[in-house]
Tab-separated table of C-alpha atoms in Angstrom:
chain	number	residue	atom	x	y	z
Q	1	MET	CA	-23.245	-36.996	35.631
Q	2	LEU	CA	-21.977	-40.390	36.713
Q	3	SER	CA	-23.281	-41.916	33.474
Q	4	LEU	CA	-20.443	-40.043	31.724
Q	5	PHE	CA	-18.103	-42.610	33.272
Q	6	GLY	CA	-19.851	-45.664	31.832
Q	7	GLU	CA	-20.986	-48.705	33.734
Q	8	GLU	CA	-19.226	-50.833	36.316
Q	9	PRO	CA	-16.630	-52.264	36.549
Q	10	CYS	CA	-15.044	-49.289	34.750
Q	11	ARG	CA	-17.052	-46.497	36.388
Q	12	ALA	CA	-15.316	-46.609	39.793
Q	13	THR	CA	-11.870	-46.637	38.164
Q	14	MET	CA	-12.773	-43.724	35.882
Q	15	ILE	CA	-14.155	-41.668	38.781
Q	16	THR	CA	-11.042	-42.369	40.857
Q	17	ALA	CA	-8.863	-41.221	37.957
Q	18	GLN	CA	-10.975	-38.081	37.507
Q	19	ARG	CA	-10.652	-37.238	41.205
Q	20	ALA	CA	-6.874	-37.730	41.068
Q	21	GLY	CA	-6.703	-35.471	38.027
Q	22	LEU	CA	-8.753	-32.818	39.803
Q	23	TRP	CA	-6.403	-32.898	42.795
Q	24	HIS	CA	-3.372	-32.464	40.507
Q	25	ASP	CA	-5.157	-29.641	38.710
Q	26	MET	CA	-6.141	-27.828	41.908
Q	27	LEU	CA	-2.880	-28.310	43.813
Q	28	ALA	CA	-0.320	-27.952	41.017
Q	29	PHE	CA	-1.466	-26.854	37.560
Q	30	ILE	CA	-3.842	-24.021	38.487
Q	31	PRO	CA	-1.437	-22.403	40.987
Q	32	ALA	CA	1.449	-22.818	38.512
Q	33	TYR	CA	-0.260	-21.237	35.518
Q	34	SER	CA	-1.864	-18.520	37.659
Q	35	ALA	CA	1.493	-17.596	39.153
Q	36	PHE	CA	3.237	-17.704	35.767
Q	37	LEU	CA	0.724	-15.373	34.126
Q	38	ALA	CA	0.286	-13.012	37.078
Q	39	LEU	CA	4.038	-12.741	37.650
Q	40	ALA	CA	4.579	-12.082	33.946
Q	41	ALA	CA	2.202	-9.128	34.218
Q	42	TRP	CA	3.921	-7.985	37.424
Q	43	ALA	CA	7.349	-8.206	35.793
Q	44	MET	CA	6.164	-5.780	33.110
Q	45	ARG	CA	4.645	-3.268	35.507
Q	46	GLY	CA	7.279	-0.711	34.528
Q	47	ALA	CA	5.598	-0.395	31.122
Q	48	ASP	CA	2.197	0.483	32.618
Q	49	ARG	CA	1.560	-0.187	36.294
Q	50	ARG	CA	-2.238	0.093	36.102
Q	51	LEU	CA	-2.492	-2.243	33.120
Q	52	ALA	CA	-0.149	-4.729	34.800
Q	53	LEU	CA	-2.233	-4.686	37.994
Q	54	ALA	CA	-5.452	-5.062	35.986
Q	55	ALA	CA	-3.942	-8.018	34.111
Q	56	MET	CA	-2.826	-9.575	37.386
Q	57	ALA	CA	-6.301	-9.166	38.877
Q	58	MET	CA	-7.953	-10.751	35.819
Q	59	LEU	CA	-5.528	-13.665	35.758
Q	60	LEU	CA	-5.684	-14.361	39.491
Q	61	LEU	CA	-9.494	-14.198	39.396
Q	62	ALA	CA	-9.418	-16.667	36.497
Q	63	GLY	CA	-7.294	-18.996	38.645
Q	64	LEU	CA	-9.734	-18.634	41.546
Q	65	LEU	CA	-12.642	-19.473	39.252
Q	66	ASP	CA	-10.695	-22.523	38.058
Q	67	GLU	CA	-10.275	-23.661	41.666
Q	68	ILE	CA	-14.012	-23.170	42.271
Q	69	GLU	CA	-14.673	-25.172	39.100
Q	70	GLY	CA	-12.687	-28.041	40.645
Q	71	VAL	CA	-14.806	-27.916	43.800
Q	72	VAL	CA	-17.960	-28.014	41.661
Q	73	LEU	CA	-16.618	-30.992	39.720
Q	74	PHE	CA	-15.885	-32.807	42.987
Q	75	ARG	CA	-19.509	-32.182	44.015
Q	76	LEU	CA	-20.749	-33.554	40.698
Q	77	LEU	CA	-18.562	-36.645	41.112
Q	78	SER	CA	-19.992	-37.329	44.548
Q	79	GLY	CA	-23.161	-38.684	42.966
Q	80	PHE	CA	-25.374	-37.503	45.802
Q	81	PRO	CA	-29.040	-36.858	44.931
Q	82	GLY	CA	-29.395	-33.414	43.436
Q	83	ALA	CA	-25.716	-33.197	42.437
Q	84	GLY	CA	-26.811	-32.569	38.859
Q	85	GLY	CA	-27.953	-29.101	39.910
Q	86	TRP	CA	-24.282	-28.175	40.161
Q	87	PHE	CA	-23.995	-28.197	36.355
Q	88	ASP	CA	-25.304	-24.626	36.271
Q	89	ALA	CA	-22.442	-23.566	38.540
Q	90	LEU	CA	-19.967	-24.823	35.937
Q	91	PHE	CA	-21.194	-22.230	33.447
Q	92	TRP	CA	-20.492	-19.440	35.951
Q	93	THR	CA	-16.981	-20.683	36.631
Q	94	VAL	CA	-15.786	-21.999	33.260
Q	95	ARG	CA	-16.978	-19.260	30.893
Q	96	PRO	CA	-15.803	-16.279	32.980
Q	97	LYS	CA	-12.492	-18.081	33.667
Q	98	PHE	CA	-11.713	-18.456	29.979
Q	99	LEU	CA	-12.861	-14.902	29.209
Q	100	LEU	CA	-10.596	-13.504	31.940
Q	101	LEU	CA	-7.661	-15.594	30.713
Q	102	GLY	CA	-8.122	-14.271	27.175
Q	103	LEU	CA	-8.436	-10.680	28.367
Q	104	GLY	CA	-5.399	-11.136	30.626
Q	105	GLU	CA	-3.385	-12.482	27.696
Q	106	ILE	CA	-4.336	-9.468	25.575
Q	107	ALA	CA	-3.345	-7.147	28.449
Q	108	ILE	CA	0.018	-8.935	28.723
Q	109	ALA	CA	0.476	-8.501	24.969
Q	110	ALA	CA	-0.193	-4.759	25.393
Q	111	LEU	CA	2.542	-4.692	28.038
Q	112	LEU	CA	4.934	-6.686	25.848
Q	113	VAL	CA	4.509	-4.215	22.979
Q	114	ARG	CA	6.159	-1.589	25.176
Q	115	GLY	CA	9.261	-3.692	25.745
Q	116	THR	CA	12.262	-4.871	23.741
Q	117	TRP	CA	12.057	-5.909	20.096
Q	118	MET	CA	11.901	-9.511	21.292
Q	119	ALA	CA	8.948	-8.700	23.548
Q	120	LYS	CA	7.224	-6.882	20.684
Q	121	ILE	CA	7.543	-9.984	18.505
Q	122	GLY	CA	6.241	-12.160	21.346
Q	123	ALA	CA	3.284	-9.834	21.841
Q	124	VAL	CA	1.829	-10.900	18.495
Q	125	PRO	CA	1.151	-14.588	19.271
Q	126	VAL	CA	0.171	-13.699	22.859
Q	127	ALA	CA	-2.448	-11.240	21.579
Q	128	ILE	CA	-3.611	-13.573	18.807
Q	129	GLY	CA	-3.899	-16.449	21.275
Q	130	GLY	CA	-5.981	-14.358	23.662
Q	131	ALA	CA	-8.197	-13.059	20.867
Q	132	VAL	CA	-8.705	-16.513	19.315
Q	133	SER	CA	-9.626	-17.995	22.688
Q	134	ILE	CA	-12.190	-15.233	23.333
Q	135	TRP	CA	-13.613	-15.523	19.809
Q	136	PHE	CA	-14.188	-19.260	20.122
Q	137	LEU	CA	-15.444	-18.946	23.699
Q	138	LEU	CA	-18.203	-16.677	22.384
Q	139	ALA	CA	-18.771	-18.311	18.981
Q	140	ASP	CA	-18.163	-22.036	19.537
Q	141	PRO	CA	-16.758	-22.928	22.971
Q	142	ARG	CA	-16.526	-26.640	22.126
Q	143	ASN	CA	-14.094	-25.902	19.297
Q	144	ALA	CA	-10.583	-27.032	20.177
Q	145	LEU	CA	-9.188	-23.710	18.915
Q	146	MET	CA	-10.490	-22.027	22.067
Q	147	MET	CA	-7.963	-23.954	24.150
Q	148	GLN	CA	-5.313	-23.754	21.422
Q	149	GLY	CA	-5.438	-19.960	21.643
Q	150	HIS	CA	-4.414	-20.115	25.293
Q	151	ARG	CA	-1.664	-22.600	24.477
Q	152	TRP	CA	-0.275	-20.292	21.770
Q	153	ALA	CA	-0.317	-17.309	24.115
Q	154	TRP	CA	1.302	-19.159	27.028
Q	155	THR	CA	3.949	-20.787	24.847
Q	156	ALA	CA	4.901	-17.452	23.283
Q	157	LEU	CA	5.017	-15.815	26.706
Q	158	LEU	CA	7.220	-18.607	28.050
Q	159	LEU	CA	9.616	-18.234	25.119
Q	160	VAL	CA	9.806	-14.461	25.641
Q	161	ALA	CA	10.483	-15.033	29.352
Q	162	ILE	CA	13.210	-17.600	28.677
Q	163	LEU	CA	14.902	-15.445	26.035
Q	164	GLY	CA	14.580	-12.376	28.256
Q	165	ALA	CA	16.167	-14.250	31.157
Q	166	ILE	CA	19.045	-15.383	28.954
Q	167	ARG	CA	19.523	-11.853	27.622
Q	168	HIS	CA	19.406	-10.439	31.141
Q	169	THR	CA	21.960	-12.994	32.337
Q	170	LEU	CA	24.349	-12.233	29.490
Q	171	VAL	CA	24.011	-8.467	29.874
Q	172	MET	CA	24.346	-8.556	33.660
Q	173	ARG	CA	27.243	-11.036	33.717
Q	174	PRO	CA	30.377	-9.487	35.215
Q	175	LYS	CA	33.115	-9.047	32.650
Q	176	GLN	CA	35.999	-11.466	32.854
Q	177	ALA	CA	39.403	-9.877	33.501
């Protein structure tokens, strides 16, 4: 594992940077994306409560698996004898995480379809993103389109959320006298 970081004098710097990145991932990015996706599903629970709860469960479990992945990566970075055995654990965190994210995105798309015309439009790239990510996870997980699918889904969902918030604000604004 440590050979991935080259030889000294660069190895120590690269490992330090990787550890810092893992801390940022575990303390900020994973909680942020998990909350964003799970709360999006929760916000649409009026369309189908059971589907929204199932989506939330999938997405929160994906976030938990991502956190466990970070712990495994820290173990691999430690360089202790036998640390290489932790590579198998990555398969059981990374693959299910990405599958659950894709399934959660498709479930969110199914919830969006039951909403406003704007949500219906947003459901298309969310569903396509989830489906593309699952397809490439199963067919060719090293293909960059696997991650692009998630990016498409999350970006579309963010745009729907922003536009929905603006619409809600304008509709709910008290009328000026």
